[in-house]
PDB file of C-alpha atoms and ligand atoms in Angstrom:
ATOM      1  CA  UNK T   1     -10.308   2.529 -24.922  1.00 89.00           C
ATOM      2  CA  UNK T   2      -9.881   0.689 -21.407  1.00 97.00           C
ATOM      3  CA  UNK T   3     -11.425  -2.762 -20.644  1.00 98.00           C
ATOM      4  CA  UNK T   4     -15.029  -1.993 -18.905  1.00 98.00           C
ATOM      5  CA  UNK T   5     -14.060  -4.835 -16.364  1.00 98.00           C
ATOM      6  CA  UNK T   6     -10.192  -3.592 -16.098  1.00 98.00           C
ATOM      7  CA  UNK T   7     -11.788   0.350 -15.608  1.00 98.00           C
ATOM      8  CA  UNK T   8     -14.183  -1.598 -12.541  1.00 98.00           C
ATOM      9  CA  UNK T   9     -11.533  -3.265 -10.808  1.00 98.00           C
ATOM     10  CA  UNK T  10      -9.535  -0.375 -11.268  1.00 98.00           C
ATOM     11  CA  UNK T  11     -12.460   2.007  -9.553  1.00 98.00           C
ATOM     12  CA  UNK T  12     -12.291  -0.450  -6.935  1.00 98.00           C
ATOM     13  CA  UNK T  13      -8.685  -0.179  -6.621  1.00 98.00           C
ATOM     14  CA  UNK T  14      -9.039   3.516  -5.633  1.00 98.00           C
ATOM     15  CA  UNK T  15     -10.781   2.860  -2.815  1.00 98.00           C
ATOM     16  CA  UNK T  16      -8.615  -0.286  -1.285  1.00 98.00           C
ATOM     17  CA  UNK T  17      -5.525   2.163  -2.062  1.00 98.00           C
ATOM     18  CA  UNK T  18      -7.100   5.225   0.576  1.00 98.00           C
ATOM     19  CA  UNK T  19      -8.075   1.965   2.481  1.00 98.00           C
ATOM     20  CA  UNK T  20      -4.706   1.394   3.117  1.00 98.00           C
ATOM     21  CA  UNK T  21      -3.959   4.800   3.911  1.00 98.00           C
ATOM     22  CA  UNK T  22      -6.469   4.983   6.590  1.00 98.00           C
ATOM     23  CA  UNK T  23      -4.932   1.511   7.733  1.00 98.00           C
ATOM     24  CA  UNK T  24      -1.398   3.030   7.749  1.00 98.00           C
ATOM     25  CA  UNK T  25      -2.636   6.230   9.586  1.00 98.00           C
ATOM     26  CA  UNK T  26      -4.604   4.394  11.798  1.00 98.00           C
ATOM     27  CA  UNK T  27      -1.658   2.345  13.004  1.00 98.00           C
ATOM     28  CA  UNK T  28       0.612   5.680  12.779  1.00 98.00           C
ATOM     29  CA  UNK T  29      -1.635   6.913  15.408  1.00 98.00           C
ATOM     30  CA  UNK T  30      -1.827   4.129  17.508  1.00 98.00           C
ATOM     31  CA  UNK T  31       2.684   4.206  17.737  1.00 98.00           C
ATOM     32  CA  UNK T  32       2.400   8.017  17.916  1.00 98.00           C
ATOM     33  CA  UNK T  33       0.170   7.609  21.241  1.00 98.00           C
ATOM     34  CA  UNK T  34       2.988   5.121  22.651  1.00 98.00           C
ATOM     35  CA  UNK T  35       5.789   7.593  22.013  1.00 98.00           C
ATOM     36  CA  UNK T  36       7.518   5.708  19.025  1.00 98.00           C
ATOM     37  CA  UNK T  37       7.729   8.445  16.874  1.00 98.00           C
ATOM     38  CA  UNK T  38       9.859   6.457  14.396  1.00 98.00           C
ATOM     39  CA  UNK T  39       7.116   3.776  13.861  1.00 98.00           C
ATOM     40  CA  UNK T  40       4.996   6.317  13.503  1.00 98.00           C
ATOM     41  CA  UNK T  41       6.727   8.325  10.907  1.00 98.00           C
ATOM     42  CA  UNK T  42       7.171   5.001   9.061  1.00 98.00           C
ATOM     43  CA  UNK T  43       3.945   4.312   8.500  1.00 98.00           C
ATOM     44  CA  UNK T  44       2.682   8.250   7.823  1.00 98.00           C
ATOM     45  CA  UNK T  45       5.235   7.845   4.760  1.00 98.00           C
ATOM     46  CA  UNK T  46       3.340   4.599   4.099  1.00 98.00           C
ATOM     47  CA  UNK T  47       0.128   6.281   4.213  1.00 98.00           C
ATOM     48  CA  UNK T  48       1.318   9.142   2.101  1.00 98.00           C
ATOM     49  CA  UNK T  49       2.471   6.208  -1.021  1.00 98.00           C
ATOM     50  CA  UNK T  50      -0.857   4.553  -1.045  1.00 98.00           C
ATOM     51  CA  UNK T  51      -2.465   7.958  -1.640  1.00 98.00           C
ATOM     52  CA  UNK T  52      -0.079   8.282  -4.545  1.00 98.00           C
ATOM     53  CA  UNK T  53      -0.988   4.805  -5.442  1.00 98.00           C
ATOM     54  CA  UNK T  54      -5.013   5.553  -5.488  1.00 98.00           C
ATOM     55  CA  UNK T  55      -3.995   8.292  -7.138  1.00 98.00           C
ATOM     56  CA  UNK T  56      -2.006   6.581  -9.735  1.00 98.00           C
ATOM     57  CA  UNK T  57      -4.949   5.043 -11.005  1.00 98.00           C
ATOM     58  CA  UNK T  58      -7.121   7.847 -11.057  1.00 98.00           C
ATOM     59  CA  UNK T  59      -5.296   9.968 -12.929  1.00 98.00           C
ATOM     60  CA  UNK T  60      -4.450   6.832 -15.483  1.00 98.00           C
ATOM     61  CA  UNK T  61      -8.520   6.411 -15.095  1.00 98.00           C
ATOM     62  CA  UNK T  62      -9.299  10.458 -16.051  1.00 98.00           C
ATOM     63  CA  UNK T  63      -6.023  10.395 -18.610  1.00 97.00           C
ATOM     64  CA  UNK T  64      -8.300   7.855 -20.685  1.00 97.00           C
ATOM     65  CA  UNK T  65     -11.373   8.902 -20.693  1.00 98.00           C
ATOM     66  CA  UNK T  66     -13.117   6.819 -17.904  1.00 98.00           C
ATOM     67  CA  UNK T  67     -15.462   7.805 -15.339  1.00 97.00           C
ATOM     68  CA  UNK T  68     -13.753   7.660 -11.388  1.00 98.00           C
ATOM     69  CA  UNK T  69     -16.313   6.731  -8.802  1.00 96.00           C
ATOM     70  CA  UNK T  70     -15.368   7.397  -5.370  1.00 97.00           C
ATOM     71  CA  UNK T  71     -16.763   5.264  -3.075  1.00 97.00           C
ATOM     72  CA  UNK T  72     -16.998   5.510   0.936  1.00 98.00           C
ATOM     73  CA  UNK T  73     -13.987   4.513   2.696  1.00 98.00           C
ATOM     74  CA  UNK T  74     -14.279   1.738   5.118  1.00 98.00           C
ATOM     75  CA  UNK T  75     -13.285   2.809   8.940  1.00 98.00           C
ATOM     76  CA  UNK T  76      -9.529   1.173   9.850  1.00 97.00           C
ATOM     77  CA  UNK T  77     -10.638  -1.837  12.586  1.00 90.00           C
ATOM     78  CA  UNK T  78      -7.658  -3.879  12.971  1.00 89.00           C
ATOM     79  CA  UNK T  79      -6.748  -4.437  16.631  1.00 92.00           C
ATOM     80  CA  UNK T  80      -3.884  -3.623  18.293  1.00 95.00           C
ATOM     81  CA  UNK T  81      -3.044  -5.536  21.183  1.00 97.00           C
ATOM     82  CA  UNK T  82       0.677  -5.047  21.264  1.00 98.00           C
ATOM     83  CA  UNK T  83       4.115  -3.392  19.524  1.00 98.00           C
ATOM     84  CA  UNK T  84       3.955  -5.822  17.493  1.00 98.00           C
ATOM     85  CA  UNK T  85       0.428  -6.673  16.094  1.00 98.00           C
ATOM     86  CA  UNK T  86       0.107  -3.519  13.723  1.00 98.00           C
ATOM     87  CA  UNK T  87       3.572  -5.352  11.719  1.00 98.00           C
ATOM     88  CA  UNK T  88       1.448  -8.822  10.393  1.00 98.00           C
ATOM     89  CA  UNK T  89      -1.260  -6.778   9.701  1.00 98.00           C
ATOM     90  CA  UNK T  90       0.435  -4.547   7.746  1.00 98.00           C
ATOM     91  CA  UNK T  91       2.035  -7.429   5.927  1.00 98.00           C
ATOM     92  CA  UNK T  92      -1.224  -9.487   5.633  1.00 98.00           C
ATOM     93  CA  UNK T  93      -2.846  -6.277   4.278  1.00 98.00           C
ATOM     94  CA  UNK T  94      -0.395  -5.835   1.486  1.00 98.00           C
ATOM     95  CA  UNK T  95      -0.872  -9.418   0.267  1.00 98.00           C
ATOM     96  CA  UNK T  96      -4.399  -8.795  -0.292  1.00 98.00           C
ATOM     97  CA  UNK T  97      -3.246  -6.001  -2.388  1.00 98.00           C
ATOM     98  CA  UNK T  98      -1.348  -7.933  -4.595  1.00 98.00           C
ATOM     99  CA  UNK T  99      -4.136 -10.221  -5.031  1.00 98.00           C
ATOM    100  CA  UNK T 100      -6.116  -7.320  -5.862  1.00 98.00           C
ATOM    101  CA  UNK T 101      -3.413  -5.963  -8.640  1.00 98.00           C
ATOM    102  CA  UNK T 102      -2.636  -9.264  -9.615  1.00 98.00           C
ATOM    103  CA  UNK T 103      -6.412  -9.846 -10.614  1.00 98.00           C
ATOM    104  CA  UNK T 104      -6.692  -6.706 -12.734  1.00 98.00           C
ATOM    105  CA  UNK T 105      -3.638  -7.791 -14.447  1.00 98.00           C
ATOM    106  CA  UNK T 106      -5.224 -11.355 -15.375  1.00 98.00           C
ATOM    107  CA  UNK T 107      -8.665  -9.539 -16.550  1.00 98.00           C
ATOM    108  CA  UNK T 108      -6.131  -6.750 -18.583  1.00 98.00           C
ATOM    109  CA  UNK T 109      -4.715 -10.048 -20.320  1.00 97.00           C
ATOM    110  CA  UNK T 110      -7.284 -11.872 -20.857  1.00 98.00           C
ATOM    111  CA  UNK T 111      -9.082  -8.628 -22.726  1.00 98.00           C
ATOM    112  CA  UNK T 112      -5.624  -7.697 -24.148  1.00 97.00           C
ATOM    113  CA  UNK T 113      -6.189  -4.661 -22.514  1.00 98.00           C
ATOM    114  CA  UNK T 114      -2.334  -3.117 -23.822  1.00 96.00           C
ATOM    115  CA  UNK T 115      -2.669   0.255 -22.543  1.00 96.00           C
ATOM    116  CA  UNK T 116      -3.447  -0.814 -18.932  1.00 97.00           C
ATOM    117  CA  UNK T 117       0.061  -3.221 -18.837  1.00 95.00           C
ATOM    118  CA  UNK T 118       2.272   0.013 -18.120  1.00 91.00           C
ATOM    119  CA  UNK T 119       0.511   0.980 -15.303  1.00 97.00           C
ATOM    120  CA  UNK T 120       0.193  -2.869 -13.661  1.00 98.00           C
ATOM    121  CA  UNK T 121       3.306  -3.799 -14.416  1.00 97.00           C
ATOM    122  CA  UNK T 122       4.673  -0.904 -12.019  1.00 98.00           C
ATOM    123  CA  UNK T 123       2.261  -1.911  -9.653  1.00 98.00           C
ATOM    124  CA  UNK T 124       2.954  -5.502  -9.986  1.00 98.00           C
ATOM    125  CA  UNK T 125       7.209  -4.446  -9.153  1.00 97.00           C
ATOM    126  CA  UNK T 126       5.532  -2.342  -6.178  1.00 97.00           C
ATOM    127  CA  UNK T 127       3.628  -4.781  -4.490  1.00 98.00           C
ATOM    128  CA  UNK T 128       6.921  -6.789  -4.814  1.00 98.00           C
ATOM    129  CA  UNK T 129       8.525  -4.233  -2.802  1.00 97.00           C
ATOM    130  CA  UNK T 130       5.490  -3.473  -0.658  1.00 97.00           C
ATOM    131  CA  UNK T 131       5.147  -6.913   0.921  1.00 98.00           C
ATOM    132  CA  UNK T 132       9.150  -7.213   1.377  1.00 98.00           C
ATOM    133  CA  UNK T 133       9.239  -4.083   3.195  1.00 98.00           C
ATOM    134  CA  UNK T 134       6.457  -4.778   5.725  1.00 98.00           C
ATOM    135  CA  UNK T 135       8.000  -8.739   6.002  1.00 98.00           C
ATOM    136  CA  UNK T 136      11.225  -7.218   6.910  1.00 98.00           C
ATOM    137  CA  UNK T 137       9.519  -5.195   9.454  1.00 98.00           C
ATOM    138  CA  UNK T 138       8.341  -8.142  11.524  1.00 98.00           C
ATOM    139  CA  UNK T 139      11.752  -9.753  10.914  1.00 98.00           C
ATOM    140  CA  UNK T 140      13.517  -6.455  12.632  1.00 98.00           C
ATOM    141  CA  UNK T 141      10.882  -5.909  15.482  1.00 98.00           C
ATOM    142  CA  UNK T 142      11.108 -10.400  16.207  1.00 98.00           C
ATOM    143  CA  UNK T 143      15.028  -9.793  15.896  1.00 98.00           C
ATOM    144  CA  UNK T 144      15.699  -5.898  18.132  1.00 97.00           C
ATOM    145  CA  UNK T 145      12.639  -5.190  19.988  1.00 97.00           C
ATOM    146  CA  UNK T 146      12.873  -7.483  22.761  1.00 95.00           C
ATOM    147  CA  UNK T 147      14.440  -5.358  25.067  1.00 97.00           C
ATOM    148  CA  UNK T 148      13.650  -1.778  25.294  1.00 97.00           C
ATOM    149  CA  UNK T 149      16.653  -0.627  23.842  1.00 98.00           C
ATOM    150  CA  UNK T 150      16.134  -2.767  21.307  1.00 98.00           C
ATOM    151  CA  UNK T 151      12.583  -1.038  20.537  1.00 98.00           C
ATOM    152  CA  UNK T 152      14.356   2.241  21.105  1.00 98.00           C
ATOM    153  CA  UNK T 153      17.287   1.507  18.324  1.00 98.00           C
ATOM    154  CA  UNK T 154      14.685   0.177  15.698  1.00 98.00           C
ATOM    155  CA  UNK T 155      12.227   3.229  16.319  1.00 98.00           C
ATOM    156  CA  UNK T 156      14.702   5.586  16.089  1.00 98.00           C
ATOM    157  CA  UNK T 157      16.330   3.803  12.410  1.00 98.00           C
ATOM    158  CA  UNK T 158      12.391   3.801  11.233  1.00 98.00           C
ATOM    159  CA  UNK T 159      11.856   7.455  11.849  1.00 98.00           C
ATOM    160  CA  UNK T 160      14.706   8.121   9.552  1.00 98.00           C
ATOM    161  CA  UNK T 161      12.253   7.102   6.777  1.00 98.00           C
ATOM    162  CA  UNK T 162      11.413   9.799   4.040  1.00 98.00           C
ATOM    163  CA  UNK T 163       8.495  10.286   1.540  1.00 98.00           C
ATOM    164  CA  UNK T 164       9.657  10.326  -2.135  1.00 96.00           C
ATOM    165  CA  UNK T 165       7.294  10.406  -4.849  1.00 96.00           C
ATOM    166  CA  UNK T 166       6.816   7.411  -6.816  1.00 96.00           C
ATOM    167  CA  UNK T 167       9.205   6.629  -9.893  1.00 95.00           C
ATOM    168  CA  UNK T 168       5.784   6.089 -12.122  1.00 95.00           C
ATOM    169  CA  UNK T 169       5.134   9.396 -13.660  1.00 90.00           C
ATOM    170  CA  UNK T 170       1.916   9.767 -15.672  1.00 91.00           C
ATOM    171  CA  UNK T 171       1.586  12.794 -17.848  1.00 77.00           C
TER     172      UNK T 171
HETATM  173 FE1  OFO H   1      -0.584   0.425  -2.402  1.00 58.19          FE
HETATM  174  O1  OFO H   1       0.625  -0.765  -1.804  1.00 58.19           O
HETATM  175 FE2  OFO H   1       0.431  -0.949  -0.011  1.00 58.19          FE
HETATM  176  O2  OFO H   1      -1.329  -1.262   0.084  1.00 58.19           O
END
């Protein structure tokens, strides 16, 4: 049996995951309207892992026993004044995810809640990988995009991007 308070946070996770979905299509759109494809495809493939992610818990959620409850998704509202303000958001978004994980882990310890370690220790690795990812974004965009065919070279290596399915596999 799960921790009550590790099955909450864990409810609540579901919903900040398709959060950040919306958040990635939302800012897919917004590069798709400008004609970067590639920026665009980068982020649907984002979009398309935090579904797997809210996912990830549910199914650990249902696979024990617990009860999911889906809450109402918040609307995307982060601005986007420029090429280049989606890429800190993005980055500032997945550090409040790994506050988020990182707090279910402390609550899963402090209950020595065992079964739940699997699970947040992927996602602990993940967010690892998450906020590197979107960091090296800003570094490539501050670094090529200043000319156009700068912007063009980095859209078109982004768009290259591919959705594979995530290496945690829960029966
Ligand atoms: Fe689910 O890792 Fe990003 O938000």
């Amino acid at each position: 049996m799960l921790n009550k308070e590790v099955v909450k946070l864990m409810n609540e996770q579901i919903n900040k995951e398709l959060y950040s979905a919306y958040l990635y299509l939302d800012i897919a759109n917004y590069y798709a309207l400008n004609n970067l494809d590639g920026f665009a495809t980068w982020f649907t493939v984002q979009a398309q892992e935090e579904r797997d992610h809210a996912m990830l818990f549910l199914n650990f959620l249902i696979n024990n026993g617990e009860k999911v409850t889906l809450e109402a998704i918040a609307a995307p509202d982060v601005p986007f004044p420029d090429f280049r303000a989606p890429l800190p958001a993005a980055y500032e978004h997945e550090k409040f995810i790994t506050a988020s994980i990182e707090k279910i882990y402390e609550v899963a310890l402090e209950n020595k809640d065992y079964r739940s370690f699997n699970i947040l220790n992927w996602f602990i690795n993940e967010q690892e990988e998450e906020e590197r990812n979107t960091d090296e974004l800003i570094q490539k965009f501050d670094l090529f995009a200043g000319d156009g065919k700068g912007l063009y070279m980095l859209n078109s290596e982004l768009g290259a991007r591919v959705y594979s399915p995530p290496s945690l596999v829960l029966d």
